[in-house]
Short mmCIF file of C-alpha atoms in Angstrom, two decimals:
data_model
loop_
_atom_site.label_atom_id
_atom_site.label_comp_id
_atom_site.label_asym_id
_atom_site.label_seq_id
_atom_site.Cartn_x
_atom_site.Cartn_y
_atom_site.Cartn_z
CA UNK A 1215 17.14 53.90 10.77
CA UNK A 1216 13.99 52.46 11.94
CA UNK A 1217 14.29 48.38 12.56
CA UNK A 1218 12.44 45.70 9.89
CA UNK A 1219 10.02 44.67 11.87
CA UNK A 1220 9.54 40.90 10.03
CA UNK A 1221 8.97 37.09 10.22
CA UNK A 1222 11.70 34.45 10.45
CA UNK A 1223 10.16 31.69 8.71
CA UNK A 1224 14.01 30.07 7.53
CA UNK A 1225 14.27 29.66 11.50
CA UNK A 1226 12.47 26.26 10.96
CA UNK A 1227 14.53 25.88 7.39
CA UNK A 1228 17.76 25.86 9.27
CA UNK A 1229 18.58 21.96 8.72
CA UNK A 1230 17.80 18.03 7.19
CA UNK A 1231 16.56 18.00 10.73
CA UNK A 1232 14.90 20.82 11.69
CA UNK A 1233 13.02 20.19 8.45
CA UNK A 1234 12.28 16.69 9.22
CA UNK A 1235 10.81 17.85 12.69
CA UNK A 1236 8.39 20.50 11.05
CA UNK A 1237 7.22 18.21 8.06
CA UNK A 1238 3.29 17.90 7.72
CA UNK A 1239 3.20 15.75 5.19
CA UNK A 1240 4.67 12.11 4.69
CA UNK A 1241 4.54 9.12 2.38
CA UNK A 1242 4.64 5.93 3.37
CA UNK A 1243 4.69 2.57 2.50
CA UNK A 1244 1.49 1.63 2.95
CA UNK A 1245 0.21 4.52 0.75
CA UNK A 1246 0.72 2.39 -2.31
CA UNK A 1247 -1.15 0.14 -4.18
CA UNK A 1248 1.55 -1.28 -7.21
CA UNK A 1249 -0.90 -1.83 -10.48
CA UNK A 1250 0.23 -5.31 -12.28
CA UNK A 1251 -1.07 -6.55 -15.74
CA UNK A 1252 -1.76 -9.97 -16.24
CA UNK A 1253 -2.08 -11.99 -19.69
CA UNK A 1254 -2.73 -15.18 -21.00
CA UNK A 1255 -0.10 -17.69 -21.56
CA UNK A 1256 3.31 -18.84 -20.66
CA UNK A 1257 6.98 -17.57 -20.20
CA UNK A 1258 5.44 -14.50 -20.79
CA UNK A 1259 7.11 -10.99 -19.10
CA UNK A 1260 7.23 -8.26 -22.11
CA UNK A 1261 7.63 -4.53 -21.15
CA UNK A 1262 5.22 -2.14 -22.26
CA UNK A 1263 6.49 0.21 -25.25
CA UNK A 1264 5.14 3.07 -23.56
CA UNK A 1265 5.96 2.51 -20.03
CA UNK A 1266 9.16 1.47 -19.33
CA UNK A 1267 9.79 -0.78 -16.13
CA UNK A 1268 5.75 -1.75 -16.54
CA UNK A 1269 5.29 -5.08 -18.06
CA UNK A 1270 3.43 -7.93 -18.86
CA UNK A 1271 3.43 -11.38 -17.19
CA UNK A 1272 1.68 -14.65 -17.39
CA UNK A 1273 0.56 -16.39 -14.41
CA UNK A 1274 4.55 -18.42 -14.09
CA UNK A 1275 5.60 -14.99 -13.34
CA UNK A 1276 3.34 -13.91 -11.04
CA UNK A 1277 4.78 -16.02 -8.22
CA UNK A 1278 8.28 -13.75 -8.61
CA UNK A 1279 6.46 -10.06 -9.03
CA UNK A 1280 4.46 -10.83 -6.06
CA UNK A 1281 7.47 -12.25 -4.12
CA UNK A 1282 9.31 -9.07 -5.30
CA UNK A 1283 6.55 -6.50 -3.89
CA UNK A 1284 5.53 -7.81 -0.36
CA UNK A 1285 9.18 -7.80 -0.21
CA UNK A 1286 9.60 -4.16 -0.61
CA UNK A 1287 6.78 -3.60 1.82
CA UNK A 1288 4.18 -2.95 -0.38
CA UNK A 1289 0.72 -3.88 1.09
CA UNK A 1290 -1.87 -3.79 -2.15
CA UNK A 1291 -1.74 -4.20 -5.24
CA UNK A 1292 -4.61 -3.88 -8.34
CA UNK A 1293 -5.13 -6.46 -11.00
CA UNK A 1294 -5.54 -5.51 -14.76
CA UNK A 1295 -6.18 -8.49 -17.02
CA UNK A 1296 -5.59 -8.73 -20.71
CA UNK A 1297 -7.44 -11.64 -22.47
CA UNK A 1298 -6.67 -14.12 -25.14
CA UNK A 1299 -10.11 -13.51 -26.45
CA UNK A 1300 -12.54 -10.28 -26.71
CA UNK A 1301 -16.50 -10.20 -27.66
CA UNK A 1302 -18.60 -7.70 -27.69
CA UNK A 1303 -20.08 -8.66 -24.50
CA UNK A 1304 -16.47 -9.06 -22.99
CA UNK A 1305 -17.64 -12.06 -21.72
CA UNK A 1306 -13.70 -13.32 -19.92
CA UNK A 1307 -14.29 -10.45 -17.25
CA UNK A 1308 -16.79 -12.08 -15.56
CA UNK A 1309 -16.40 -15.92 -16.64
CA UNK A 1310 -14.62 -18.10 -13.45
CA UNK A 1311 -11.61 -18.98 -15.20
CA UNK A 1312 -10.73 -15.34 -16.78
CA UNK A 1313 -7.40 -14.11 -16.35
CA UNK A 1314 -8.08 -11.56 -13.39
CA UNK A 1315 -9.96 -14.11 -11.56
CA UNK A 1316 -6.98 -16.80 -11.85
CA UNK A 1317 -4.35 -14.30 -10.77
CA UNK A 1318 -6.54 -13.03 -7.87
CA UNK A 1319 -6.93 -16.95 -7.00
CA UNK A 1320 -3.27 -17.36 -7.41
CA UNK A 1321 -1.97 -14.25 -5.64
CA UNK A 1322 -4.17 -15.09 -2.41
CA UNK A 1323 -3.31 -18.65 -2.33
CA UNK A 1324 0.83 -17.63 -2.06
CA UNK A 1325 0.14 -14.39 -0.29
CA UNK A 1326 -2.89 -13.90 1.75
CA UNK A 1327 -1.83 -11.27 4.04
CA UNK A 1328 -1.44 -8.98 0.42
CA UNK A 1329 -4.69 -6.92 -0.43
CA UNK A 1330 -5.43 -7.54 -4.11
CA UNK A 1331 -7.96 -5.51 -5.67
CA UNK A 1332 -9.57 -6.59 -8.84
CA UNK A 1333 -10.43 -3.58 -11.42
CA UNK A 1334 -13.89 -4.02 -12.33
CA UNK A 1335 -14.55 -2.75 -15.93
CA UNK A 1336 -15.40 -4.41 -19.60
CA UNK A 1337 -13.04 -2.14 -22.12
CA UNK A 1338 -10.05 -4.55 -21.71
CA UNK A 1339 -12.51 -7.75 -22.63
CA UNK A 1340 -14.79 -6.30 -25.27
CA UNK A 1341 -14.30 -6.23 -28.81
CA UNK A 1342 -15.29 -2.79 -29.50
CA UNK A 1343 -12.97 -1.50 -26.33
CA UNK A 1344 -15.96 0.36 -25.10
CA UNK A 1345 -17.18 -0.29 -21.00
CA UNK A 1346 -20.27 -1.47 -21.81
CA UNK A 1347 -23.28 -2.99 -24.00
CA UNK A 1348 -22.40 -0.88 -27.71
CA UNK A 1349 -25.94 -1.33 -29.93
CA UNK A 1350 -26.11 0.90 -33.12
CA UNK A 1351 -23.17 2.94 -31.62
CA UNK A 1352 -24.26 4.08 -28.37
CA UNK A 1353 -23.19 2.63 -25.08
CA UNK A 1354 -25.97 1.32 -23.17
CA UNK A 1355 -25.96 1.95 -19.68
CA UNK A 1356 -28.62 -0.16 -17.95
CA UNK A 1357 -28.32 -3.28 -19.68
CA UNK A 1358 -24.19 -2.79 -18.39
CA UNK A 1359 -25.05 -3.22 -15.42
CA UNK A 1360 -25.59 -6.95 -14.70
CA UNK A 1361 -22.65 -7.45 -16.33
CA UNK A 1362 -20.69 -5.54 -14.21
CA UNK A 1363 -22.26 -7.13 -11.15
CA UNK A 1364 -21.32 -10.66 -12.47
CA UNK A 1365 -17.53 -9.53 -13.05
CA UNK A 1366 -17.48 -8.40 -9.42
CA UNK A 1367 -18.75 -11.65 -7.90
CA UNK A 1368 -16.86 -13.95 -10.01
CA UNK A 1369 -13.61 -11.75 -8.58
CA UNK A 1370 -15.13 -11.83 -5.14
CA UNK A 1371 -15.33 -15.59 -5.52
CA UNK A 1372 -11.74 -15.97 -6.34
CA UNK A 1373 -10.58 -13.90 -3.08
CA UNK A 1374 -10.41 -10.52 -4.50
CA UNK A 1375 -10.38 -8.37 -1.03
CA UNK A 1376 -11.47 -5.10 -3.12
CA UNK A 1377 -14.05 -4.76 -5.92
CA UNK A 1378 -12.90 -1.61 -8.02
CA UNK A 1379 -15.17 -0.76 -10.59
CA UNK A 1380 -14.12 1.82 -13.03
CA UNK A 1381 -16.52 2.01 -15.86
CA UNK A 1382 -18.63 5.50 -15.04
CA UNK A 1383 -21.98 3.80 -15.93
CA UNK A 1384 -24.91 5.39 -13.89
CA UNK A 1385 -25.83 3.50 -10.58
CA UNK A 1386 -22.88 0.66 -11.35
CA UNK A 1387 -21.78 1.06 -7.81
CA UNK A 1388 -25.50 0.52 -6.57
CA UNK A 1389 -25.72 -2.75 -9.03
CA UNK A 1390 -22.21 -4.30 -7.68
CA UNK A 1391 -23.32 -3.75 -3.97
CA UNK A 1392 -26.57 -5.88 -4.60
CA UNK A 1393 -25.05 -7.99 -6.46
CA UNK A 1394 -22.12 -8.85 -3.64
CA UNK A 1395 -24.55 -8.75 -0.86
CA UNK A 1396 -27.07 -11.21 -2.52
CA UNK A 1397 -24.19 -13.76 -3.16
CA UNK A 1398 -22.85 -13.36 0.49
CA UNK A 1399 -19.93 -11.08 -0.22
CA UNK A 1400 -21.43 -8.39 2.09
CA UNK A 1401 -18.09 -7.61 3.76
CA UNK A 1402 -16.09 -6.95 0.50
CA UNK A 1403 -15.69 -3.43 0.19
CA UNK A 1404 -15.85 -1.24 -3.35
CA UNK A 1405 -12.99 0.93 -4.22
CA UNK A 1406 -15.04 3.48 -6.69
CA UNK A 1407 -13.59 5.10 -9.61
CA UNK A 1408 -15.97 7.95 -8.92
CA UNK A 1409 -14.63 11.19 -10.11
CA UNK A 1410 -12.80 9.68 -13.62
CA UNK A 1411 -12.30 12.58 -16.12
CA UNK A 1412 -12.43 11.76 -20.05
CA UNK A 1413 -8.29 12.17 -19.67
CA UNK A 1414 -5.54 12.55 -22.65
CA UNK A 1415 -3.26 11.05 -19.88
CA UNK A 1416 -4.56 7.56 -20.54
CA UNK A 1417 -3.17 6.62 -23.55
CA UNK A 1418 -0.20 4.46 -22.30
CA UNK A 1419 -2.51 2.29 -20.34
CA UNK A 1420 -4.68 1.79 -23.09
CA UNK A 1421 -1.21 0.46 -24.65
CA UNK A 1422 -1.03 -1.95 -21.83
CA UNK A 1423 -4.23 -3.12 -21.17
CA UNK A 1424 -5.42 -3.31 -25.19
CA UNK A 1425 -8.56 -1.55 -24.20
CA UNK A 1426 -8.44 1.60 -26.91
CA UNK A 1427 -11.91 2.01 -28.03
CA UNK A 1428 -12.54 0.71 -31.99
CA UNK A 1429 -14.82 3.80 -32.21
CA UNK A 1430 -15.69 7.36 -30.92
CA UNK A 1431 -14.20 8.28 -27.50
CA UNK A 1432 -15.53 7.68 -23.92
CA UNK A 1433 -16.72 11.18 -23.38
CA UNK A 1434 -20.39 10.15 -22.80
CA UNK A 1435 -19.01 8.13 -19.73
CA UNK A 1436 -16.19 9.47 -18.44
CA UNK A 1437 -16.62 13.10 -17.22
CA UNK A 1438 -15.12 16.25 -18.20
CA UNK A 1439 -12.05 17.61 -17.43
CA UNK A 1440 -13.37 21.01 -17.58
CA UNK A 1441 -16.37 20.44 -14.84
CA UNK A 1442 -15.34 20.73 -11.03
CA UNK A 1443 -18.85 20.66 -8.86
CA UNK A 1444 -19.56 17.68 -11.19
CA UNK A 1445 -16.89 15.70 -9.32
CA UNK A 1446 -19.26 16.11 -6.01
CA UNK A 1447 -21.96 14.84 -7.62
CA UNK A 1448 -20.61 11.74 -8.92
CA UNK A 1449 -18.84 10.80 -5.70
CA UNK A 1450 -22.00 11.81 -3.50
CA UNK A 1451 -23.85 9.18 -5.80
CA UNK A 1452 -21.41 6.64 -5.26
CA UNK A 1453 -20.96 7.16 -1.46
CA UNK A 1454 -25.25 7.12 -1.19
CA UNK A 1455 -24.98 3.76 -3.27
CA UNK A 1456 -22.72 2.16 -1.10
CA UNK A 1457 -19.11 2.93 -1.93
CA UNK A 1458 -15.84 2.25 0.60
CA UNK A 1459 -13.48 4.06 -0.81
CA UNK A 1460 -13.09 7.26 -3.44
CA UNK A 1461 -10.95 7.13 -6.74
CA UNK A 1462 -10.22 10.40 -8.51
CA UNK A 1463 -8.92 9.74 -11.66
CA UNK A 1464 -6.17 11.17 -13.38
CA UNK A 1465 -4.19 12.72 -10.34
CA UNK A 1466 -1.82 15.20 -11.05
CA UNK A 1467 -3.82 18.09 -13.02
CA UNK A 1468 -6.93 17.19 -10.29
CA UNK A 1469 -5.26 18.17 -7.13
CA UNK A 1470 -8.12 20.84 -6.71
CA UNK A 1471 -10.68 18.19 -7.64
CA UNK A 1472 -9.07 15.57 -4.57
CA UNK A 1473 -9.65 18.42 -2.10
CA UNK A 1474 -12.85 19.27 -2.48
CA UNK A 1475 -13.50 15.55 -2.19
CA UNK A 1476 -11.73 15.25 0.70
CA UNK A 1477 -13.30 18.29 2.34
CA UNK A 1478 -16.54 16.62 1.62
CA UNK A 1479 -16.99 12.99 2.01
CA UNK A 1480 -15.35 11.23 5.04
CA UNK A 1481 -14.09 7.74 3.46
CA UNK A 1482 -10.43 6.71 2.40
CA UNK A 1483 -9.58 8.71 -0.99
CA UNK A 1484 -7.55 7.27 -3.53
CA UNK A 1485 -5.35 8.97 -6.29
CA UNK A 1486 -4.56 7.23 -9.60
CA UNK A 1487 -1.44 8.45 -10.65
CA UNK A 1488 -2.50 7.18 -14.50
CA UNK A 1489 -0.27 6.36 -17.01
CA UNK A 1490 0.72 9.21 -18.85
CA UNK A 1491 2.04 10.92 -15.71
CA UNK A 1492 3.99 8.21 -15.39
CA UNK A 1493 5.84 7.95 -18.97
CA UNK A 1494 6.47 11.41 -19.17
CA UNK A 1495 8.66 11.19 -16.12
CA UNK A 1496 10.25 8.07 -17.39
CA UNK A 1497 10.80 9.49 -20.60
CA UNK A 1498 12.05 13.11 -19.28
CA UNK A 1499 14.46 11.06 -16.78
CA UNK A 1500 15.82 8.78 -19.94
CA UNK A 1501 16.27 11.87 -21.42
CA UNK A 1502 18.82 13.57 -18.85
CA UNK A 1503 16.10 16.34 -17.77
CA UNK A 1504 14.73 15.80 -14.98
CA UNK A 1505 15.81 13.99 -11.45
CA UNK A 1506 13.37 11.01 -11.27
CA UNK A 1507 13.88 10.26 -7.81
CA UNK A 1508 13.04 14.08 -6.57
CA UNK A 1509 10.08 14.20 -9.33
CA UNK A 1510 8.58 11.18 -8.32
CA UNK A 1511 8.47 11.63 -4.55
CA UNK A 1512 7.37 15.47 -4.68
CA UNK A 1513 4.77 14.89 -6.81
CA UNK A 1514 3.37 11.90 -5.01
CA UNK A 1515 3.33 13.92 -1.56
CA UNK A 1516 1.51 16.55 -3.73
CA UNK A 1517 -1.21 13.97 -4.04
CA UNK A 1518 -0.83 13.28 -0.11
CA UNK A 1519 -1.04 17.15 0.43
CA UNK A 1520 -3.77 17.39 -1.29
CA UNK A 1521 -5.89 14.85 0.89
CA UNK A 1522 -5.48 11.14 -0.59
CA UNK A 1523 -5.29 8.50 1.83
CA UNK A 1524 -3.81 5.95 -1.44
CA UNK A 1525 -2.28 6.26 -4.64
CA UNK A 1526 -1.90 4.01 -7.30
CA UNK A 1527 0.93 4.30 -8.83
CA UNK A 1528 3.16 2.50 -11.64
CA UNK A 1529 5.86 4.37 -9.52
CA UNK A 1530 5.21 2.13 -6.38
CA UNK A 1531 7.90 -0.04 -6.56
CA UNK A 1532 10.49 2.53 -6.85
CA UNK A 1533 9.00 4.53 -4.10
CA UNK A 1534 9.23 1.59 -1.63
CA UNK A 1535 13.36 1.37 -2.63
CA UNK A 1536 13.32 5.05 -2.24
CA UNK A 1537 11.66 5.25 1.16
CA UNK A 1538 14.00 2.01 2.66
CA UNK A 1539 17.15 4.05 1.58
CA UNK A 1540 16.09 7.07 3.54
CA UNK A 1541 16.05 5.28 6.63
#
């Protein structure tokens, strides 16, 4: 009988360390930036219905969560503010004394070797839950954009290291960049939600942050899921306007979408690994079906396969345990 003439591909299968010695792809540490959510008032640390081990927390608490995450050797971390108060101009996301601009203030003062990135949008602060100016039931994109530009310097002014602005308005990276250089903040960089799909995987955060729309969707803004070249466009823009860094928003069903980003634009990419990801994990691994520990970390390397540099993830400070106990 004639001998199989094949390849031996187990050879480098074999064992934990022969394995270990072949891997291509690793995630660290400093891969994660840890989302928080920060609200108004005292004594305050409530979890989030939706996303269990996510909460809450007024300013007292701050002090603790931050304490707890530079701890676990997590280097970033990205503010989400939920206001007392909403308007239709969402005037507390760019006023001095709103709550993202105190927690930036406060974070920096107690940790300044942390990088705290401030999100950069209007839904959370405006009465109709929409990113922008809303007249006669459109969203106004223009007349956004000043707006955004003054929520980026006030967050620049309290120390935020990273302007992240993820409202998909036309030219709002172009606005914030002026608007940051012409108040001296030259050398703060922008951390674009550029490729952010109109996703069903949001709805938890909208829980969170209290920033569901009062009407319509956010499909004239946000892009759809169904377009691919689309994603090129909108981060070419952003990079030509004077973006730092690449967001592609949701992650996990947009692997494709973060490689042909990658393959095309030469700047750190970030992966938002968005809520919904996140609680159906939690809820599948409450539920007995799934191993959370082996779920989480395969599909965040997916992400890392795929080409991100960063991911934001609710998952970060579970990761970081994960990664010390492997050592």
């Amino acid at each position: 009988m004639k001998e199989l003439q094949f390849q031996r591909h187990r050879r480098l299968r074999s064992s934990h360390s022969m394995r270990a010695l072949v891997r291509e792809t690793y995630l660290h540490k400093e891969d994660l930036i840890y989302p928080i959510f920060v609200v108004e008032g005292e004594n305050i640390k409530n979890e989030v219905p939706s996303m269990p081990g996510v909460f809450h927390i007024s300013l007292d608490y701050l002090q603790a969560e931050m304490q707890e995450v530079t701890d676990l050797g997590i280097k970033s971390v990205i503010v989400f503010g939920v206001p007392a108060e909403k308007d239709e101009l969402g005037t507390s996301a760019y006023h001095d004394h709103g709550i993202v601009q105190k927690a930036v203030a406060q974070i920096k003062q107690s940790f300044p070797e942390l990088v705290v990135i401030a999100d950069t949008c209007l839904c959370q602060y405006t009465s109709h839950g929409h990113c922008g100016i809303v007249e006669e039931g459109q969203v106004l994109n223009d007349p956004t954009l000043n707006l955004l530009a003054q929520t980026a310097v006030s967050q620049a002014k309290a120390g935020a290291d990273i302007i992240a602005p993820s409202n998909m308005m036309d030219g709002f990276v172009a606005a914030i960049r002026q608007g940051l250089d012409e108040s001296g903040f030259e050398h703060i960089p922008i951390m674009s939600y550029a490729v952010k799909y109109a996703s069903a995987f949001y709805g938890p955060f909208r829980d969170a942050a209290h920033s569901s729309p009062q009407f319509g969707d956010r499909k004239t803004y946000q892009m759809d899921p169904a377009n691919r070249m689309e994603a090129l466009r909108e981060a070419e823009s952003d990079i030509m306007e004077g973006a730092d860094f690449l967001i592609v928003k949701p992650a996990l069903s947009y692997l494709d979408i973060i490689r042909d980003v990658k393959n095309n634009f030469n700047v750190p990419m970030v992966a938002y690994n968005v809520s919904g990801e996140y609680s159906m994990i939690k809820a599948a691994a409450q539920n007995g079906w799934i191993n959370e520990q082996e779920i989480v970390m395969e599909m965040l390397t997916s992400m890392k396969r795929a080409g991100v540099d960063l991911i934001l993830t609710y998952h970060a400070k579970d990761v970081a345990r994960w990664l010390s106990d492997q050592k």
